[in-house]
mmCIF file of N, CA and C in Angstrom:
data_model
loop_
_atom_site.group_PDB
_atom_site.id
_atom_site.type_symbol
_atom_site.label_atom_id
_atom_site.label_comp_id
_atom_site.label_asym_id
_atom_site.label_seq_id
_atom_site.Cartn_x
_atom_site.Cartn_y
_atom_site.Cartn_z
ATOM 1 N N MET A 825 -19.902 11.785 -58.288
ATOM 2 C CA MET A 825 -20.376 12.026 -56.642
ATOM 3 C C MET A 825 -19.388 14.230 -56.650
ATOM 4 N N HIS A 826 -20.215 14.775 -56.108
ATOM 5 C CA HIS A 826 -18.942 15.873 -56.075
ATOM 6 C C HIS A 826 -18.597 16.657 -55.341
ATOM 7 N N ILE A 827 -17.614 17.306 -55.031
ATOM 8 C CA ILE A 827 -16.453 17.185 -53.967
ATOM 9 C C ILE A 827 -15.755 18.639 -53.879
ATOM 10 N N LEU A 828 -16.099 18.851 -53.031
ATOM 11 C CA LEU A 828 -15.761 20.639 -52.745
ATOM 12 C C LEU A 828 -14.054 20.693 -52.412
ATOM 13 N N VAL A 829 -13.341 20.988 -53.314
ATOM 14 C CA VAL A 829 -11.290 20.948 -52.932
ATOM 15 C C VAL A 829 -11.273 22.248 -52.522
ATOM 16 N N THR A 830 -10.587 22.410 -50.681
ATOM 17 C CA THR A 830 -10.601 23.719 -50.180
ATOM 18 C C THR A 830 -8.953 23.853 -51.250
ATOM 19 N N GLY A 831 -8.450 24.922 -51.321
ATOM 20 C CA GLY A 831 -6.715 25.027 -51.642
ATOM 21 C C GLY A 831 -6.025 23.987 -52.556
ATOM 22 N N GLY A 832 -8.216 24.153 -54.389
ATOM 23 C CA GLY A 832 -7.351 23.395 -54.682
ATOM 24 C C GLY A 832 -6.540 23.013 -56.135
ATOM 25 N N ALA A 833 -6.509 24.472 -56.244
ATOM 26 C CA ALA A 833 -5.210 25.047 -56.912
ATOM 27 C C ALA A 833 -3.629 25.607 -56.791
ATOM 28 N N GLY A 834 -4.276 25.063 -55.297
ATOM 29 C CA GLY A 834 -2.050 24.586 -55.270
ATOM 30 C C GLY A 834 -1.276 23.682 -55.746
ATOM 31 N N TYR A 835 -0.057 23.067 -55.600
ATOM 32 C CA TYR A 835 0.037 22.182 -55.600
ATOM 33 C C TYR A 835 -0.168 20.877 -55.916
ATOM 34 N N ILE A 836 -0.284 20.206 -54.408
ATOM 35 C CA ILE A 836 -0.669 19.634 -53.820
ATOM 36 C C ILE A 836 -2.534 18.962 -54.691
ATOM 37 N N GLY A 837 -3.397 20.168 -53.687
ATOM 38 C CA GLY A 837 -4.615 20.470 -54.289
ATOM 39 C C GLY A 837 -5.575 20.156 -55.749
ATOM 40 N N SER A 838 -3.564 20.994 -56.944
ATOM 41 C CA SER A 838 -4.337 20.793 -57.959
ATOM 42 C C SER A 838 -4.602 19.114 -59.254
ATOM 43 N N HIS A 839 -3.348 18.307 -58.493
ATOM 44 C CA HIS A 839 -3.086 17.299 -58.365
ATOM 45 C C HIS A 839 -4.423 16.648 -58.452
ATOM 46 N N THR A 840 -4.937 16.598 -57.414
ATOM 47 C CA THR A 840 -5.618 15.628 -56.482
ATOM 48 C C THR A 840 -6.881 15.764 -57.184
ATOM 49 N N VAL A 841 -7.491 17.234 -57.798
ATOM 50 C CA VAL A 841 -8.456 17.746 -58.768
ATOM 51 C C VAL A 841 -8.208 17.459 -60.360
ATOM 52 N N LYS A 842 -7.338 17.004 -60.541
ATOM 53 C CA LYS A 842 -6.908 16.175 -61.935
ATOM 54 C C LYS A 842 -7.377 14.849 -61.831
ATOM 55 N N GLU A 843 -7.112 14.513 -60.888
ATOM 56 C CA GLU A 843 -7.458 13.331 -60.381
ATOM 57 C C GLU A 843 -9.029 12.704 -60.361
ATOM 58 N N LEU A 844 -9.205 13.473 -59.543
ATOM 59 C CA LEU A 844 -10.441 13.152 -59.078
ATOM 60 C C LEU A 844 -11.746 14.123 -61.003
ATOM 61 N N VAL A 845 -11.145 14.680 -61.606
ATOM 62 C CA VAL A 845 -12.041 14.561 -62.062
ATOM 63 C C VAL A 845 -11.901 13.493 -63.362
ATOM 64 N N LYS A 846 -10.228 13.213 -63.597
ATOM 65 C CA LYS A 846 -10.593 11.843 -65.265
ATOM 66 C C LYS A 846 -10.624 10.910 -63.724
ATOM 67 N N ALA A 847 -11.498 10.221 -63.031
ATOM 68 C CA ALA A 847 -12.168 10.024 -62.120
ATOM 69 C C ALA A 847 -13.729 9.774 -62.452
ATOM 70 N N GLY A 848 -13.682 10.904 -62.631
ATOM 71 C CA GLY A 848 -15.595 11.057 -63.228
ATOM 72 C C GLY A 848 -16.244 11.812 -62.190
ATOM 73 N N HIS A 849 -16.204 12.286 -61.180
ATOM 74 C CA HIS A 849 -15.994 12.888 -60.067
ATOM 75 C C HIS A 849 -16.336 15.004 -60.346
ATOM 76 N N GLN A 850 -17.112 15.770 -60.509
ATOM 77 C CA GLN A 850 -17.875 16.862 -60.650
ATOM 78 C C GLN A 850 -17.134 17.432 -59.251
ATOM 79 N N VAL A 851 -16.187 18.496 -59.514
ATOM 80 C CA VAL A 851 -15.530 19.472 -58.309
ATOM 81 C C VAL A 851 -15.633 20.413 -58.584
ATOM 82 N N THR A 852 -15.545 20.931 -57.191
ATOM 83 C CA THR A 852 -15.289 22.071 -57.180
ATOM 84 C C THR A 852 -14.347 22.330 -56.368
ATOM 85 N N VAL A 853 -13.673 23.611 -56.833
ATOM 86 C CA VAL A 853 -11.858 23.855 -56.444
ATOM 87 C C VAL A 853 -12.675 25.763 -55.361
ATOM 88 N N LEU A 854 -12.170 25.310 -53.441
ATOM 89 C CA LEU A 854 -12.870 27.044 -53.590
ATOM 90 C C LEU A 854 -11.048 27.110 -52.867
ATOM 91 N N ASP A 855 -10.561 28.463 -53.580
ATOM 92 C CA ASP A 855 -9.575 28.857 -53.219
ATOM 93 C C ASP A 855 -9.032 30.390 -53.207
ATOM 94 N N ASN A 856 -8.438 30.949 -52.539
ATOM 95 C CA ASN A 856 -8.220 32.362 -52.610
ATOM 96 C C ASN A 856 -7.244 33.081 -53.792
ATOM 97 N N LEU A 857 -6.246 32.354 -54.007
ATOM 98 C CA LEU A 857 -5.425 31.810 -54.614
ATOM 99 C C LEU A 857 -3.955 32.848 -54.480
ATOM 100 N N SER A 858 -3.854 32.906 -53.342
ATOM 101 C CA SER A 858 -2.876 33.867 -52.859
ATOM 102 C C SER A 858 -1.267 32.705 -52.771
ATOM 103 N N LYS A 859 -1.808 31.444 -53.215
ATOM 104 C CA LYS A 859 -0.564 31.119 -53.193
ATOM 105 C C LYS A 859 -0.777 29.899 -54.414
ATOM 106 N N GLY A 860 -1.596 29.567 -54.783
ATOM 107 C CA GLY A 860 -2.242 28.965 -55.901
ATOM 108 C C GLY A 860 -2.487 29.757 -57.671
ATOM 109 N N TRP A 861 -2.649 29.157 -58.243
ATOM 110 C CA TRP A 861 -2.729 29.421 -59.121
ATOM 111 C C TRP A 861 -4.328 28.730 -59.951
ATOM 112 N N ARG A 862 -4.654 29.887 -61.128
ATOM 113 C CA ARG A 862 -6.343 29.689 -61.288
ATOM 114 C C ARG A 862 -5.589 28.569 -62.457
ATOM 115 N N ALA A 863 -5.262 28.867 -63.244
ATOM 116 C CA ALA A 863 -3.939 28.055 -64.363
ATOM 117 C C ALA A 863 -4.341 27.323 -64.118
ATOM 118 N N ALA A 864 -3.719 26.514 -62.848
ATOM 119 C CA ALA A 864 -4.248 25.251 -62.095
ATOM 120 C C ALA A 864 -5.431 24.110 -62.096
ATOM 121 N N VAL A 865 -6.762 24.794 -62.446
ATOM 122 C CA VAL A 865 -7.364 24.406 -62.368
ATOM 123 C C VAL A 865 -8.281 24.330 -63.654
ATOM 124 N N THR A 866 -8.308 23.016 -64.413
ATOM 125 C CA THR A 866 -8.267 24.363 -66.395
ATOM 126 C C THR A 866 -9.866 22.907 -65.778
ATOM 127 N N LYS A 867 -9.877 21.839 -65.057
ATOM 128 C CA LYS A 867 -11.746 20.916 -66.141
ATOM 129 C C LYS A 867 -12.722 20.663 -64.358
ATOM 130 N N ALA A 868 -12.320 21.957 -63.351
ATOM 131 C CA ALA A 868 -12.776 22.306 -61.979
ATOM 132 C C ALA A 868 -13.254 23.096 -62.547
ATOM 133 N N ARG A 869 -15.161 23.415 -61.698
ATOM 134 C CA ARG A 869 -14.687 24.947 -61.119
ATOM 135 C C ARG A 869 -14.367 25.288 -59.846
ATOM 136 N N LEU A 870 -14.050 26.254 -60.612
ATOM 137 C CA LEU A 870 -13.360 27.527 -59.574
ATOM 138 C C LEU A 870 -13.638 28.562 -58.535
ATOM 139 N N VAL A 871 -13.743 28.622 -57.494
ATOM 140 C CA VAL A 871 -14.647 30.076 -56.800
ATOM 141 C C VAL A 871 -13.625 30.671 -56.280
ATOM 142 N N LYS A 872 -13.172 31.830 -55.721
ATOM 143 C CA LYS A 872 -12.016 32.572 -55.609
ATOM 144 C C LYS A 872 -12.923 32.827 -54.496
ATOM 145 N N GLY A 873 -11.824 32.241 -53.288
ATOM 146 C CA GLY A 873 -12.631 32.982 -52.236
ATOM 147 C C GLY A 873 -11.985 32.954 -50.384
ATOM 148 N N GLU A 874 -12.407 32.989 -49.838
ATOM 149 C CA GLU A 874 -11.306 32.676 -48.158
ATOM 150 C C GLU A 874 -12.538 31.163 -47.518
ATOM 151 N N LEU A 875 -11.856 30.430 -47.232
ATOM 152 C CA LEU A 875 -12.129 29.479 -46.540
ATOM 153 C C LEU A 875 -12.763 29.733 -45.367
ATOM 154 N N THR A 876 -12.039 31.253 -44.620
ATOM 155 C CA THR A 876 -12.685 31.039 -43.852
ATOM 156 C C THR A 876 -14.519 32.480 -43.327
ATOM 157 N N SER A 877 -14.850 32.283 -44.816
ATOM 158 C CA SER A 877 -16.258 32.787 -44.602
ATOM 159 C C SER A 877 -17.404 32.203 -44.692
ATOM 160 N N GLN A 878 -17.550 32.477 -43.624
ATOM 161 C CA GLN A 878 -19.036 31.531 -43.027
ATOM 162 C C GLN A 878 -20.075 31.272 -44.231
ATOM 163 N N ARG A 879 -20.000 32.077 -44.810
ATOM 164 C CA ARG A 879 -21.080 32.895 -45.764
ATOM 165 C C ARG A 879 -21.290 31.690 -46.826
ATOM 166 N N LEU A 880 -19.707 32.405 -47.623
ATOM 167 C CA LEU A 880 -19.304 31.426 -48.817
ATOM 168 C C LEU A 880 -19.175 30.063 -49.006
ATOM 169 N N LEU A 881 -18.549 29.553 -47.505
ATOM 170 C CA LEU A 881 -18.924 27.858 -47.445
ATOM 171 C C LEU A 881 -20.084 27.275 -47.334
ATOM 172 N N CYS A 882 -21.128 28.440 -46.451
ATOM 173 C CA CYS A 882 -22.324 27.871 -46.468
ATOM 174 C C CYS A 882 -23.355 27.936 -47.807
ATOM 175 N N GLU A 883 -22.698 28.747 -48.190
ATOM 176 C CA GLU A 883 -23.677 28.834 -49.719
ATOM 177 C C GLU A 883 -23.392 28.061 -50.462
ATOM 178 N N LEU A 884 -21.395 27.426 -50.342
ATOM 179 C CA LEU A 884 -21.360 26.084 -51.499
ATOM 180 C C LEU A 884 -21.945 25.360 -51.377
ATOM 181 N N LEU A 885 -21.553 24.788 -49.321
ATOM 182 C CA LEU A 885 -22.189 23.408 -49.447
ATOM 183 C C LEU A 885 -23.646 23.179 -49.581
ATOM 184 N N GLN A 886 -24.636 24.900 -49.184
ATOM 185 C CA GLN A 886 -26.213 23.961 -49.150
ATOM 186 C C GLN A 886 -26.257 23.902 -50.782
ATOM 187 N N THR A 887 -26.046 24.883 -51.132
ATOM 188 C CA THR A 887 -26.457 25.323 -52.628
ATOM 189 C C THR A 887 -25.640 24.475 -53.773
ATOM 190 N N GLY A 888 -24.749 23.609 -53.710
ATOM 191 C CA GLY A 888 -23.754 23.237 -54.211
ATOM 192 C C GLY A 888 -24.238 21.674 -54.261
ATOM 193 N N LYS A 889 -24.751 21.316 -54.129
ATOM 194 C CA LYS A 889 -25.276 19.833 -53.734
ATOM 195 C C LYS A 889 -23.877 18.985 -53.573
ATOM 196 N N ILE A 890 -22.717 19.259 -52.255
ATOM 197 C CA ILE A 890 -21.705 19.056 -52.159
ATOM 198 C C ILE A 890 -21.146 17.390 -51.286
ATOM 199 N N ASN A 891 -21.019 16.531 -51.412
ATOM 200 C CA ASN A 891 -20.610 15.297 -50.978
ATOM 201 C C ASN A 891 -19.978 15.138 -49.900
ATOM 202 N N ALA A 892 -18.638 15.667 -50.166
ATOM 203 C CA ALA A 892 -17.520 15.132 -49.690
ATOM 204 C C ALA A 892 -16.640 16.613 -50.122
ATOM 205 N N VAL A 893 -15.599 16.633 -48.449
ATOM 206 C CA VAL A 893 -15.408 17.917 -48.758
ATOM 207 C C VAL A 893 -13.816 17.562 -48.692
ATOM 208 N N MET A 894 -12.741 17.978 -50.198
ATOM 209 C CA MET A 894 -10.973 17.364 -49.368
ATOM 210 C C MET A 894 -10.441 18.906 -48.600
ATOM 211 N N HIS A 895 -9.642 19.130 -47.904
ATOM 212 C CA HIS A 895 -9.543 20.406 -46.942
ATOM 213 C C HIS A 895 -7.926 20.124 -47.571
ATOM 214 N N PHE A 896 -7.576 20.716 -48.443
ATOM 215 C CA PHE A 896 -5.625 21.318 -48.592
ATOM 216 C C PHE A 896 -5.065 22.767 -48.593
ATOM 217 N N ALA A 897 -6.509 23.626 -48.332
ATOM 218 C CA ALA A 897 -6.037 24.976 -48.019
ATOM 219 C C ALA A 897 -5.225 25.103 -46.748
ATOM 220 N N ALA A 898 -4.144 25.900 -47.160
ATOM 221 C CA ALA A 898 -2.693 26.320 -46.111
ATOM 222 C C ALA A 898 -2.367 27.476 -45.885
ATOM 223 N N SER A 899 -1.277 28.282 -45.463
ATOM 224 C CA SER A 899 -0.166 29.079 -46.052
ATOM 225 C C SER A 899 1.004 28.431 -44.602
ATOM 226 N N SER A 900 1.659 27.950 -45.613
ATOM 227 C CA SER A 900 3.479 26.997 -45.499
ATOM 228 C C SER A 900 4.282 27.474 -46.597
ATOM 229 N N LEU A 901 5.513 27.301 -45.700
ATOM 230 C CA LEU A 901 6.554 27.603 -46.727
ATOM 231 C C LEU A 901 7.261 27.001 -47.261
ATOM 232 N N VAL A 902 8.213 26.733 -47.918
ATOM 233 C CA VAL A 902 8.426 25.397 -48.674
ATOM 234 C C VAL A 902 9.688 25.813 -49.385
ATOM 235 N N GLY A 903 10.111 24.810 -48.954
ATOM 236 C CA GLY A 903 11.946 25.375 -48.927
ATOM 237 C C GLY A 903 12.728 25.582 -48.693
#
């Protein structure tokens, strides 16, 4: 299954991505890297961009053959 993970370079998203890859899924991460880390995404395709970009999102969904989306993108303060 090909899964798009938004916010996949953040803490929760990156751990989810690792488990999805370990389970044999193809994963594409969409993250603007404002709070996430490129180094957290090692085994999946990383697309740097904004979730609010309708053009980018449509392109990923239409040409990427995405089967599912997991949404973890957020602006939050922890601590």
